[in-house]
Each structure stands twice: as structure tokens, then as C-alpha cells.
Amino acid sequence: MLNFLAKRLVQIVPTLFFVSVLIFSLQHLLPGDPALVMAGEERDPAVIAQIRAQYHLDQPIPVQYVYWIKGVLSGDFGESLRNKMPVLELIAQKLPVTLQLAAMAIAIAFLIGIPAGIVSAVKKGTAWDYGANLFALWGISTPNFWLGIMLIFLFSIELGWLPASGYVPLTENWRASLAATIMPAFVLGNAIAAILMRHTRSAMLQVLESDYVRAARAKGLSERTVILKHAMRNALTPIITLGALELGTLLSGAVLTEQIFSIPGFGKLIVDAVFNRDYAVVQGVVLTTATIYITLNLIADIAYILVNPRLRG
Amino acid sequence: MTDTAFPTSASLAAAETLESPARRAWRRLIRRKGAVLGLAVIALFILLAVFAPLIVPYDPIATSWSLVRKAPSAQHWFGTDELGRDVLARVVYGARASLLAGVISVGIALAIGVPLGLVAGYRGGFIDALISRITDAMLACPFLILAIALAAFLGPSLGNAMIAIGVSATPIFIRLTRGQVMSVKVEDYVEAARAMGNPRWRIALVHILPNILPALLVQATLSIAAAIIAEAALSFLGLGQQPPAPSWGSMLNAAQRFLTSAPWMAIWPGLAIFLVVLSFNLVGDGLRDALDPKAR
């Protein structure tokens, strides 16, 4: 276990290094002189010279990278050109909103995806199975921004049940907060529910054909006990770790969902930054997302080993 | 005579072995109703995109102030938008941007990803470690966030959106190709090719690549679906196809502002994205089953 952990941690270092190189390189994709782009409308040579000096743009690229990574490692992700606020502070401000949305989306995905997958496997070849498979195809193929718009049309405009946009913090008014986030959370959870359903179905089908399930049936246990106590436990272990890895899908989805529902979270931060050419924020958001993803990947790996005695060694 | 009239199981088995893998896969693919339906819908959208000027009588960018936000009617089946443009014409012409973006961006991902995956999987050692770590780094950035960041830095246009989506989809193909090459390169026929003195590039291109094509084909089909959604998402955010050129994503963006007065503006482009993406997913699933060697 310790060996595995050490090996995994060692592997993370070069990955993080390449992530940082990738994100640093982004600013060199800007057509023309980055200093001119950063200066925006401002064409004063003194301002451009100051930007060039501030971002070390007059230095060779490897030197620029060293300056940049030194800043990042000490928590300095730069400053937002628009808000004149440190990028890290902006991210810390917006992240909790997206985390609330993500937690609700994951809960919805598990509540729909896992029961649908189990029913589909247990009732293989029946109308239930076809229904669940159709649901999965629908979930995977529906663009979440379209689903969001359609839900707003139905539940906010036609029925008037839920607010079309906006966000209320959970601590301020939990009812209003849930009302404002339930639609975007469903939009985000829908696609993950479909993925979870497919994985649960195939894991359950595999487990249901295994010898120990046959033995449990031979002992005369009821089908309910066989499925809930024996099959499900083993089938769901990898699924739960998979749920953690769907964070990438969640964060990608949050970009558009937050835009549609005007939720001031992490996703909206990157879109606003893109439109305001606030490149330090774009870099900061991508770096934070990648770091969270790599960390969760590691946690999922460790959790998988912890729950699977055969892998502990 | 009897033999020709009533084929024995032995002759049937012989016919099965003589059939080329591509033909067998095709025969098995068209037995799947979902995949056939998907192929038919994709073919329909390709025809719509190619023959758009012959199919719709309206110019997709011609505005008309007397036709602003008119509900669907006999003249304008899908209604008109906020500038009086025909929504049907824009949906049909919009298929061009979506299908092109899907195919070209996956083409970019294949063109970069497959050679890198082949080198990593076949050569191993330092080069493999280097390519694998870069792939891990790219996979750590969520697909759409990376595509948005790339498109933002490259500048908004359909071409740049395709590059951004293609580059963001590349690591999946590197990883898939590498994994496939590693399992195929220990097969006897590859060992035999090596023993015969074939150069490395020839073994990789002639003996390994054809055997990993089925897995790549399935992934490419499913990736086209993801790329079409990504293009629509980038256009929705204003980073893809630029106005007034029609694109399903930018149509949805405009529709969002007129949801109360003109909901039809949102229904049709969204439905078009859904149908095309669903069809590619159906074909991808069908191909996976048809090409699965265990199912033979």
C-alpha cells in the first residue's frame, strides 16, 4: 500500500509539471505581442513597457516560466485585469458555489444512475432494460445547455415553479438556494447519471454471473437478498470511485450551466474571463481544475485499494 | 447438387472464415436497428448540409424587419428569429458547421494522437514515459475547459474552435493507441514480422496499425459526437462560428434571450444537435458490438 502510494505520488510530479507547462504555454498562443494584447485599448508605450517588465515578457521563455511557476507555487496566480483582485482570491470566492452545484449534481446522478443500472441488469432484456438504456442514450446525447434552456422554458416560464436564474447562498436561505440550484444541478447530473447507469449495468451483469452469486442463490436466499446484499456491494465499489472521476465532466458542464442559469460560480468565472480577455484568470482556473482533478484521481485510487482487500497486498 | 441446395454447417463455417473482417463487421452492424437508424439520420443531415441551397428557399443570413420572431407557419416551418431570418434555413445551413467541426476536429485528434500513441506504445522507454506524462497532463484538464481556454487564446472563429477541440481530444487517442499497440505488439504475427527483419516503421504501420483500427474507429465515431457538442458549446459562448454565419450553438445563444416570446428559436437547433449526437452515439455503440472479437 505504502509502495503504491509512493509510486503514485512520484508519478504526479511530472504530470503537474507538464500541466503547468501547458497552461503557461497558453499565453504564447496569443497572436502578436502578449503585452499589447494585455494592454487592451491602452496603447501608451509606458504602460506596455510596464506590462512587459511586470510579466517578464522581455526575458527568454524558460526564464518567464520560472518566474511564473515560482509565483504559482507561492500562491500568486497573478491579478485579474478586470477586477484588480488576486486570481486565487477570485477562485476561492467562486469555488464554493460550484461545489454546492457539483455535490447536488453528483447526488442526483447517483440517485438516478445506480438504481436504473441495477434494474436494467436484473431485468435484462425486458422493457425496463430498454427504458433504462434509452435514458442513458438520451443523457449522453443531450447538450446540457439545451436541456437547461428547455427546463427554464418549462418550469420557469410556462409553469412558474422555479426561478429562471440567480443564486442564493445555502447559508442565507436554504429553501431559496435549493430552488435556484435544483434545475442546474439536474442538468449537470443528467449526463453523469447516464454514464453511471451504463457502468452499473455492466458491473452488475458481470457480478450476477459470478460463482458466489450462484452459490448464494443455491443456498436458497431470496433474490432480493442476493441482489441487495451480495451482488450490489461488489458491483458498486468501482462505480463509487468512478463517480469521483466524473468531476471533469461536472466542471466542464458547469461552465455552460452556470452561464445559462446566471450562477456566479467557477464556470461563469472562466467564461467572463474569456470575454474580458482576463488571461491570468483563465490560466488560474485551468490550473486549479487540473490540480483538483489529479488530487481526486489519487484519492479515488487509494479508496479503490482500501475497499478492495485483494489489491492491498 | 445437394451440397449447393443445402449448405452444410462446414461450408457455412468456411464462408464465414473467408469473409473479410470489414465485410463481416458491416453485416453485423446493419443487423442492429439502432445503428442503422443512426446511419440513416447522419446520412440525412449530410445530404441537408451538402444540398442546403436546393432544399431551403430562404437565405440563412437574409434579415427582414417585417418577419421578426414570427411563429412557425406554412411559409416558415420553424418560424423566424430575432432578425427575421428563417430558422429552418439556419438549422439546415448550421449542419455544415457542426458536421465539419465534428469530422475535422476528430481528424486533427487522430492525426496527432495515433502517431504519438504508436511511437509511445511501440518504442517504450523514455519516449513512452514522456508522451504518457504529457497525455496525463492534458487529460487532467477537463475537455471543454481546455477547449475553451485554447479557443480563447487562439481567438474566436470556427477554424480555431476546431483546432481547440481537436487538440483537447488528442490525449484520448494517444492513450487508446498506446494501450492497443502494447497488447498487439506481443502477438505472434508481430514477432514473426520482426524475426523476418522488417524495419520498425513497417511493423508499426503494416502489421500493428491495421489491427488497432477497429478500436480507433469506435472511439472516433463517439468522439465526433462529443466534438459536435463541444463546437455547439463554443459557438454558444461566442468562441466558434461567428455571426451572421449560422451555427446551432450560436442560434441557441440568441434564442435564450427570447424564450418567452419565441420559444421555437430554441427548440429546433437544440433538437438538431441532439439528433446528430444521438445518431453518432448509436453508430459508435453499434460499431463497438459489431467489431467486438468476443461476439464472433
PDB file of C-alpha atoms in Angstrom, chain A residues 47-286:
ATOM      1  CA  VAL A  47       2.024  51.107 -19.959  1.00  0.00           C
ATOM      2  CA  ILE A  48       3.130  48.454 -22.465  1.00  0.00           C
ATOM      3  CA  ALA A  49       6.696  48.659 -21.160  1.00  0.00           C
ATOM      4  CA  GLN A  50       5.407  48.309 -17.601  1.00  0.00           C
ATOM      5  CA  ILE A  51       3.355  45.203 -18.518  1.00  0.00           C
ATOM      6  CA  ARG A  52       6.378  43.760 -20.301  1.00  0.00           C
ATOM      7  CA  ALA A  53       8.511  44.263 -17.192  1.00  0.00           C
ATOM      8  CA  GLN A  54       5.789  43.078 -14.767  1.00  0.00           C
ATOM      9  CA  TYR A  55       5.239  39.796 -16.629  1.00  0.00           C
ATOM     10  CA  HIS A  56       8.937  39.435 -17.536  1.00  0.00           C
ATOM     11  CA  LEU A  57       7.956  39.348 -21.201  1.00  0.00           C
ATOM     12  CA  ASP A  58      11.325  40.835 -22.115  1.00  0.00           C
ATOM     13  CA  GLN A  59      13.063  37.703 -20.804  1.00  0.00           C
ATOM     14  CA  PRO A  60      13.614  34.369 -22.650  1.00  0.00           C
ATOM     15  CA  ILE A  61      10.618  31.978 -22.429  1.00  0.00           C
ATOM     16  CA  PRO A  62      12.214  29.446 -19.985  1.00  0.00           C
ATOM     17  CA  VAL A  63      13.053  32.349 -17.640  1.00  0.00           C
ATOM     18  CA  GLN A  64       9.481  33.624 -17.936  1.00  0.00           C
ATOM     19  CA  TYR A  65       8.269  30.137 -16.999  1.00  0.00           C
ATOM     20  CA  VAL A  66      10.491  30.046 -13.901  1.00  0.00           C
ATOM     21  CA  TYR A  67       9.120  33.414 -12.734  1.00  0.00           C
ATOM     22  CA  TRP A  68       5.563  32.264 -13.388  1.00  0.00           C
ATOM     23  CA  ILE A  69       5.871  28.882 -11.651  1.00  0.00           C
ATOM     24  CA  LYS A  70       7.625  30.495  -8.656  1.00  0.00           C
ATOM     25  CA  GLY A  71       4.601  32.768  -8.284  1.00  0.00           C
ATOM     26  CA  VAL A  72       2.147  29.889  -8.662  1.00  0.00           C
ATOM     27  CA  LEU A  73       3.953  27.757  -6.071  1.00  0.00           C
ATOM     28  CA  SER A  74       3.809  30.611  -3.571  1.00  0.00           C
ATOM     29  CA  GLY A  75       0.073  31.043  -4.219  1.00  0.00           C
ATOM     30  CA  ASP A  76       0.416  34.008  -6.557  1.00  0.00           C
ATOM     31  CA  PHE A  77      -1.662  33.218  -9.655  1.00  0.00           C
ATOM     32  CA  GLY A  78      -1.469  36.822 -10.837  1.00  0.00           C
ATOM     33  CA  GLU A  79      -4.059  39.523 -10.762  1.00  0.00           C
ATOM     34  CA  SER A  80      -7.348  39.767 -12.608  1.00  0.00           C
ATOM     35  CA  LEU A  81      -7.141  42.572 -15.169  1.00  0.00           C
ATOM     36  CA  ARG A  82     -10.852  43.240 -14.788  1.00  0.00           C
ATOM     37  CA  ASN A  83     -11.476  43.063 -11.049  1.00  0.00           C
ATOM     38  CA  LYS A  84      -7.966  44.061  -9.956  1.00  0.00           C
ATOM     39  CA  MET A  85      -8.199  41.190  -7.471  1.00  0.00           C
ATOM     40  CA  PRO A  86      -5.717  38.332  -6.917  1.00  0.00           C
ATOM     41  CA  VAL A  87      -6.807  35.383  -9.100  1.00  0.00           C
ATOM     42  CA  LEU A  88      -6.553  32.953  -6.179  1.00  0.00           C
ATOM     43  CA  GLU A  89      -8.948  35.095  -4.127  1.00  0.00           C
ATOM     44  CA  LEU A  90     -11.431  35.181  -7.010  1.00  0.00           C
ATOM     45  CA  ILE A  91     -11.246  31.399  -7.379  1.00  0.00           C
ATOM     46  CA  ALA A  92     -11.695  30.890  -3.616  1.00  0.00           C
ATOM     47  CA  GLN A  93     -14.760  33.130  -3.774  1.00  0.00           C
ATOM     48  CA  LYS A  94     -16.420  31.291  -6.688  1.00  0.00           C
ATOM     49  CA  LEU A  95     -15.448  27.696  -5.967  1.00  0.00           C
ATOM     50  CA  PRO A  96     -17.929  27.035  -3.090  1.00  0.00           C
ATOM     51  CA  VAL A  97     -20.859  27.937  -5.374  1.00  0.00           C
ATOM     52  CA  THR A  98     -19.770  25.387  -7.971  1.00  0.00           C
ATOM     53  CA  LEU A  99     -19.021  22.819  -5.261  1.00  0.00           C
ATOM     54  CA  GLN A 100     -22.609  23.103  -3.980  1.00  0.00           C
ATOM     55  CA  LEU A 101     -23.871  22.629  -7.526  1.00  0.00           C
ATOM     56  CA  ALA A 102     -21.483  19.722  -8.107  1.00  0.00           C
ATOM     57  CA  ALA A 103     -22.460  17.978  -4.858  1.00  0.00           C
ATOM     58  CA  MET A 104     -26.142  18.229  -5.740  1.00  0.00           C
ATOM     59  CA  ALA A 105     -25.461  17.032  -9.293  1.00  0.00           C
ATOM     60  CA  ILE A 106     -23.498  14.008  -8.043  1.00  0.00           C
ATOM     61  CA  ALA A 107     -26.314  13.163  -5.590  1.00  0.00           C
ATOM     62  CA  ILE A 108     -28.874  13.354  -8.421  1.00  0.00           C
ATOM     63  CA  ALA A 109     -26.630  11.276 -10.706  1.00  0.00           C
ATOM     64  CA  PHE A 110     -26.233   8.544  -8.072  1.00  0.00           C
ATOM     65  CA  LEU A 111     -29.945   8.572  -7.202  1.00  0.00           C
ATOM     66  CA  ILE A 112     -30.934   8.081 -10.853  1.00  0.00           C
ATOM     67  CA  GLY A 113     -27.978   6.270 -12.410  1.00  0.00           C
ATOM     68  CA  ILE A 114     -27.379   3.477  -9.908  1.00  0.00           C
ATOM     69  CA  PRO A 115     -30.985   2.257  -9.418  1.00  0.00           C
ATOM     70  CA  ALA A 116     -31.522   2.482 -13.195  1.00  0.00           C
ATOM     71  CA  GLY A 117     -28.368   0.430 -13.823  1.00  0.00           C
ATOM     72  CA  ILE A 118     -29.321  -2.214 -11.240  1.00  0.00           C
ATOM     73  CA  VAL A 119     -32.894  -2.565 -12.531  1.00  0.00           C
ATOM     74  CA  SER A 120     -31.636  -2.707 -16.102  1.00  0.00           C
ATOM     75  CA  ALA A 121     -29.178  -5.543 -15.276  1.00  0.00           C
ATOM     76  CA  VAL A 122     -31.578  -7.526 -13.084  1.00  0.00           C
ATOM     77  CA  LYS A 123     -34.387  -7.232 -15.640  1.00  0.00           C
ATOM     78  CA  LYS A 124     -32.117  -7.693 -18.665  1.00  0.00           C
ATOM     79  CA  GLY A 125     -33.954  -7.903 -21.981  1.00  0.00           C
ATOM     80  CA  THR A 126     -37.237  -6.533 -20.586  1.00  0.00           C
ATOM     81  CA  ALA A 127     -38.957  -3.199 -21.188  1.00  0.00           C
ATOM     82  CA  TRP A 128     -37.210  -1.880 -18.015  1.00  0.00           C
ATOM     83  CA  ASP A 129     -33.819  -2.638 -19.549  1.00  0.00           C
ATOM     84  CA  TYR A 130     -34.701  -0.952 -22.850  1.00  0.00           C
ATOM     85  CA  GLY A 131     -36.144   2.035 -20.987  1.00  0.00           C
ATOM     86  CA  ALA A 132     -33.002   2.450 -18.882  1.00  0.00           C
ATOM     87  CA  ASN A 133     -30.774   2.131 -21.959  1.00  0.00           C
ATOM     88  CA  LEU A 134     -32.818   4.740 -23.786  1.00  0.00           C
ATOM     89  CA  PHE A 135     -32.485   7.028 -20.784  1.00  0.00           C
ATOM     90  CA  ALA A 136     -28.691   6.569 -20.870  1.00  0.00           C
ATOM     91  CA  LEU A 137     -28.542   7.369 -24.588  1.00  0.00           C
ATOM     92  CA  TRP A 138     -30.690  10.450 -24.029  1.00  0.00           C
ATOM     93  CA  GLY A 139     -28.465  11.593 -21.152  1.00  0.00           C
ATOM     94  CA  ILE A 140     -25.251  11.178 -23.129  1.00  0.00           C
ATOM     95  CA  SER A 141     -26.604  12.818 -26.289  1.00  0.00           C
ATOM     96  CA  THR A 142     -28.424  15.853 -24.873  1.00  0.00           C
ATOM     97  CA  PRO A 143     -26.346  19.033 -24.870  1.00  0.00           C
ATOM     98  CA  ASN A 144     -26.684  20.301 -21.300  1.00  0.00           C
ATOM     99  CA  PHE A 145     -27.076  23.928 -22.380  1.00  0.00           C
ATOM    100  CA  TRP A 146     -30.110  22.992 -24.472  1.00  0.00           C
ATOM    101  CA  LEU A 147     -31.577  20.928 -21.628  1.00  0.00           C
ATOM    102  CA  GLY A 148     -31.073  23.941 -19.337  1.00  0.00           C
ATOM    103  CA  ILE A 149     -32.865  26.279 -21.727  1.00  0.00           C
ATOM    104  CA  MET A 150     -35.765  23.825 -22.152  1.00  0.00           C
ATOM    105  CA  LEU A 151     -36.111  23.359 -18.368  1.00  0.00           C
ATOM    106  CA  ILE A 152     -36.191  27.151 -17.875  1.00  0.00           C
ATOM    107  CA  PHE A 153     -38.886  27.360 -20.547  1.00  0.00           C
ATOM    108  CA  LEU A 154     -40.975  24.628 -18.894  1.00  0.00           C
ATOM    109  CA  PHE A 155     -40.515  25.182 -15.148  1.00  0.00           C
ATOM    110  CA  SER A 156     -39.889  28.926 -15.016  1.00  0.00           C
ATOM    111  CA  ILE A 157     -41.750  30.460 -17.940  1.00  0.00           C
ATOM    112  CA  GLU A 158     -44.657  28.071 -18.538  1.00  0.00           C
ATOM    113  CA  LEU A 159     -45.282  26.675 -15.031  1.00  0.00           C
ATOM    114  CA  GLY A 160     -43.646  29.405 -12.948  1.00  0.00           C
ATOM    115  CA  TRP A 161     -42.477  26.896 -10.329  1.00  0.00           C
ATOM    116  CA  LEU A 162     -38.761  27.698 -10.170  1.00  0.00           C
ATOM    117  CA  PRO A 163     -36.598  30.807 -10.625  1.00  0.00           C
ATOM    118  CA  ALA A 164     -35.052  31.027 -14.115  1.00  0.00           C
ATOM    119  CA  SER A 165     -31.710  32.330 -12.911  1.00  0.00           C
ATOM    120  CA  GLY A 166     -29.723  33.636  -9.976  1.00  0.00           C
ATOM    121  CA  TYR A 167     -28.149  32.169  -6.879  1.00  0.00           C
ATOM    122  CA  VAL A 168     -28.877  32.360  -3.151  1.00  0.00           C
ATOM    123  CA  PRO A 169     -26.183  31.041  -0.759  1.00  0.00           C
ATOM    124  CA  LEU A 170     -27.224  27.962   1.218  1.00  0.00           C
ATOM    125  CA  THR A 171     -26.426  29.721   4.484  1.00  0.00           C
ATOM    126  CA  GLU A 172     -28.693  32.666   3.668  1.00  0.00           C
ATOM    127  CA  ASN A 173     -31.900  30.834   2.787  1.00  0.00           C
ATOM    128  CA  TRP A 174     -31.693  27.113   2.145  1.00  0.00           C
ATOM    129  CA  ARG A 175     -35.102  26.842   0.505  1.00  0.00           C
ATOM    130  CA  ALA A 176     -34.404  29.624  -1.984  1.00  0.00           C
ATOM    131  CA  SER A 177     -30.918  28.205  -2.521  1.00  0.00           C
ATOM    132  CA  LEU A 178     -32.280  24.750  -3.372  1.00  0.00           C
ATOM    133  CA  ALA A 179     -34.970  26.251  -5.633  1.00  0.00           C
ATOM    134  CA  ALA A 180     -32.320  28.223  -7.523  1.00  0.00           C
ATOM    135  CA  THR A 181     -29.907  25.304  -7.915  1.00  0.00           C
ATOM    136  CA  ILE A 182     -32.142  22.278  -8.457  1.00  0.00           C
ATOM    137  CA  MET A 183     -32.551  22.810 -12.228  1.00  0.00           C
ATOM    138  CA  PRO A 184     -28.848  23.452 -12.957  1.00  0.00           C
ATOM    139  CA  ALA A 185     -27.919  20.529 -10.681  1.00  0.00           C
ATOM    140  CA  PHE A 186     -30.277  18.251 -12.615  1.00  0.00           C
ATOM    141  CA  VAL A 187     -28.823  19.459 -15.931  1.00  0.00           C
ATOM    142  CA  LEU A 188     -25.324  18.645 -14.671  1.00  0.00           C
ATOM    143  CA  GLY A 189     -26.307  15.355 -13.030  1.00  0.00           C
ATOM    144  CA  ASN A 190     -28.253  14.056 -16.023  1.00  0.00           C
ATOM    145  CA  ALA A 191     -25.234  13.208 -18.197  1.00  0.00           C
ATOM    146  CA  ILE A 192     -23.350  11.649 -15.270  1.00  0.00           C
ATOM    147  CA  ALA A 193     -26.422   9.593 -14.330  1.00  0.00           C
ATOM    148  CA  ALA A 194     -26.350   8.148 -17.853  1.00  0.00           C
ATOM    149  CA  ILE A 195     -22.663   7.218 -17.578  1.00  0.00           C
ATOM    150  CA  LEU A 196     -23.165   5.719 -14.087  1.00  0.00           C
ATOM    151  CA  MET A 197     -26.179   3.750 -15.335  1.00  0.00           C
ATOM    152  CA  ARG A 198     -24.130   2.150 -18.130  1.00  0.00           C
ATOM    153  CA  HIS A 199     -21.254   1.238 -15.802  1.00  0.00           C
ATOM    154  CA  THR A 200     -23.570  -0.064 -13.059  1.00  0.00           C
ATOM    155  CA  ARG A 201     -25.434  -2.197 -15.588  1.00  0.00           C
ATOM    156  CA  SER A 202     -22.301  -3.849 -16.971  1.00  0.00           C
ATOM    157  CA  ALA A 203     -20.750  -4.326 -13.492  1.00  0.00           C
ATOM    158  CA  MET A 204     -23.980  -5.861 -12.177  1.00  0.00           C
ATOM    159  CA  LEU A 205     -24.306  -8.185 -15.194  1.00  0.00           C
ATOM    160  CA  GLN A 206     -20.767  -9.420 -14.603  1.00  0.00           C
ATOM    161  CA  VAL A 207     -21.345  -9.948 -10.876  1.00  0.00           C
ATOM    162  CA  LEU A 208     -24.723 -11.652 -11.366  1.00  0.00           C
ATOM    163  CA  GLU A 209     -22.992 -14.346 -13.458  1.00  0.00           C
ATOM    164  CA  SER A 210     -20.254 -14.982 -10.871  1.00  0.00           C
ATOM    165  CA  ASP A 211     -19.920 -18.169  -8.829  1.00  0.00           C
ATOM    166  CA  TYR A 212     -20.566 -16.603  -5.431  1.00  0.00           C
ATOM    167  CA  VAL A 213     -23.892 -15.174  -6.556  1.00  0.00           C
ATOM    168  CA  ARG A 214     -24.812 -18.610  -7.921  1.00  0.00           C
ATOM    169  CA  ALA A 215     -23.786 -20.085  -4.553  1.00  0.00           C
ATOM    170  CA  ALA A 216     -25.917 -17.527  -2.690  1.00  0.00           C
ATOM    171  CA  ARG A 217     -28.876 -18.494  -4.850  1.00  0.00           C
ATOM    172  CA  ALA A 218     -28.158 -22.207  -4.319  1.00  0.00           C
ATOM    173  CA  LYS A 219     -28.261 -21.635  -0.547  1.00  0.00           C
ATOM    174  CA  GLY A 220     -31.886 -20.673  -1.052  1.00  0.00           C
ATOM    175  CA  LEU A 221     -31.526 -16.946  -0.326  1.00  0.00           C
ATOM    176  CA  SER A 222     -34.260 -14.738  -1.689  1.00  0.00           C
ATOM    177  CA  GLU A 223     -33.489 -12.931  -4.971  1.00  0.00           C
ATOM    178  CA  ARG A 224     -33.805  -9.630  -3.101  1.00  0.00           C
ATOM    179  CA  THR A 225     -31.084 -10.613  -0.607  1.00  0.00           C
ATOM    180  CA  VAL A 226     -28.870 -11.977  -3.375  1.00  0.00           C
ATOM    181  CA  ILE A 227     -29.078  -8.709  -5.301  1.00  0.00           C
ATOM    182  CA  LEU A 228     -29.006  -6.182  -2.472  1.00  0.00           C
ATOM    183  CA  LYS A 229     -26.558  -7.924  -0.132  1.00  0.00           C
ATOM    184  CA  HIS A 230     -24.269  -9.925  -2.363  1.00  0.00           C
ATOM    185  CA  ALA A 231     -24.253  -8.628  -5.917  1.00  0.00           C
ATOM    186  CA  MET A 232     -24.725  -4.901  -5.364  1.00  0.00           C
ATOM    187  CA  ARG A 233     -21.960  -4.477  -2.812  1.00  0.00           C
ATOM    188  CA  ASN A 234     -19.310  -5.848  -5.119  1.00  0.00           C
ATOM    189  CA  ALA A 235     -20.635  -4.237  -8.270  1.00  0.00           C
ATOM    190  CA  LEU A 236     -20.855  -0.782  -6.758  1.00  0.00           C
ATOM    191  CA  THR A 237     -17.325  -0.462  -5.386  1.00  0.00           C
ATOM    192  CA  PRO A 238     -15.738   0.581  -8.694  1.00  0.00           C
ATOM    193  CA  ILE A 239     -18.790   2.685  -9.559  1.00  0.00           C
ATOM    194  CA  ILE A 240     -18.393   4.884  -6.492  1.00  0.00           C
ATOM    195  CA  THR A 241     -14.789   5.668  -7.346  1.00  0.00           C
ATOM    196  CA  LEU A 242     -15.897   6.343 -10.913  1.00  0.00           C
ATOM    197  CA  GLY A 243     -18.306   8.947  -9.544  1.00  0.00           C
ATOM    198  CA  ALA A 244     -15.335  10.863  -8.133  1.00  0.00           C
ATOM    199  CA  LEU A 245     -13.635  10.810 -11.518  1.00  0.00           C
ATOM    200  CA  GLU A 246     -16.625  12.376 -13.216  1.00  0.00           C
ATOM    201  CA  LEU A 247     -15.531  15.688 -11.736  1.00  0.00           C
ATOM    202  CA  GLY A 248     -14.075  16.671 -15.111  1.00  0.00           C
ATOM    203  CA  THR A 249     -17.485  16.231 -16.740  1.00  0.00           C
ATOM    204  CA  LEU A 250     -19.041  18.218 -13.899  1.00  0.00           C
ATOM    205  CA  LEU A 251     -16.656  21.147 -14.172  1.00  0.00           C
ATOM    206  CA  SER A 252     -16.918  21.202 -17.975  1.00  0.00           C
ATOM    207  CA  GLY A 253     -20.691  21.119 -17.672  1.00  0.00           C
ATOM    208  CA  ALA A 254     -20.670  23.824 -15.000  1.00  0.00           C
ATOM    209  CA  VAL A 255     -19.144  26.288 -17.487  1.00  0.00           C
ATOM    210  CA  LEU A 256     -22.259  26.316 -19.659  1.00  0.00           C
ATOM    211  CA  THR A 257     -24.828  25.567 -16.979  1.00  0.00           C
ATOM    212  CA  GLU A 258     -23.710  28.466 -14.790  1.00  0.00           C
ATOM    213  CA  GLN A 259     -23.769  30.698 -17.839  1.00  0.00           C
ATOM    214  CA  ILE A 260     -27.372  29.762 -18.674  1.00  0.00           C
ATOM    215  CA  PHE A 261     -28.684  29.998 -15.106  1.00  0.00           C
ATOM    216  CA  SER A 262     -26.542  33.084 -14.279  1.00  0.00           C
ATOM    217  CA  ILE A 263     -24.918  31.361 -11.316  1.00  0.00           C
ATOM    218  CA  PRO A 264     -21.798  33.225 -10.150  1.00  0.00           C
ATOM    219  CA  GLY A 265     -19.571  30.150  -9.839  1.00  0.00           C
ATOM    220  CA  PHE A 266     -16.315  28.779 -11.159  1.00  0.00           C
ATOM    221  CA  GLY A 267     -17.699  28.079 -14.646  1.00  0.00           C
ATOM    222  CA  LYS A 268     -19.050  31.579 -15.120  1.00  0.00           C
ATOM    223  CA  LEU A 269     -15.729  32.949 -13.881  1.00  0.00           C
ATOM    224  CA  ILE A 270     -13.839  31.326 -16.785  1.00  0.00           C
ATOM    225  CA  VAL A 271     -16.424  32.459 -19.378  1.00  0.00           C
ATOM    226  CA  ASP A 272     -16.385  36.048 -18.090  1.00  0.00           C
ATOM    227  CA  ALA A 273     -12.579  35.925 -18.051  1.00  0.00           C
ATOM    228  CA  VAL A 274     -12.511  34.703 -21.658  1.00  0.00           C
ATOM    229  CA  PHE A 275     -14.757  37.553 -22.799  1.00  0.00           C
ATOM    230  CA  ASN A 276     -12.810  40.172 -20.894  1.00  0.00           C
ATOM    231  CA  ARG A 277      -9.509  38.782 -22.151  1.00  0.00           C
ATOM    232  CA  ASP A 278      -8.568  38.264 -18.498  1.00  0.00           C
ATOM    233  CA  TYR A 279      -5.936  35.645 -19.315  1.00  0.00           C
ATOM    234  CA  ALA A 280      -4.461  35.276 -15.817  1.00  0.00           C
ATOM    235  CA  VAL A 281      -7.895  34.159 -14.574  1.00  0.00           C
ATOM    236  CA  VAL A 282      -8.276  31.656 -17.453  1.00  0.00           C
ATOM    237  CA  GLN A 283      -4.868  30.181 -16.594  1.00  0.00           C
ATOM    238  CA  GLY A 284      -5.669  30.140 -12.865  1.00  0.00           C
ATOM    239  CA  VAL A 285      -8.985  28.361 -13.408  1.00  0.00           C
ATOM    240  CA  VAL A 286      -7.486  25.689 -15.687  1.00  0.00           C
TER     241      VAL A 286
END
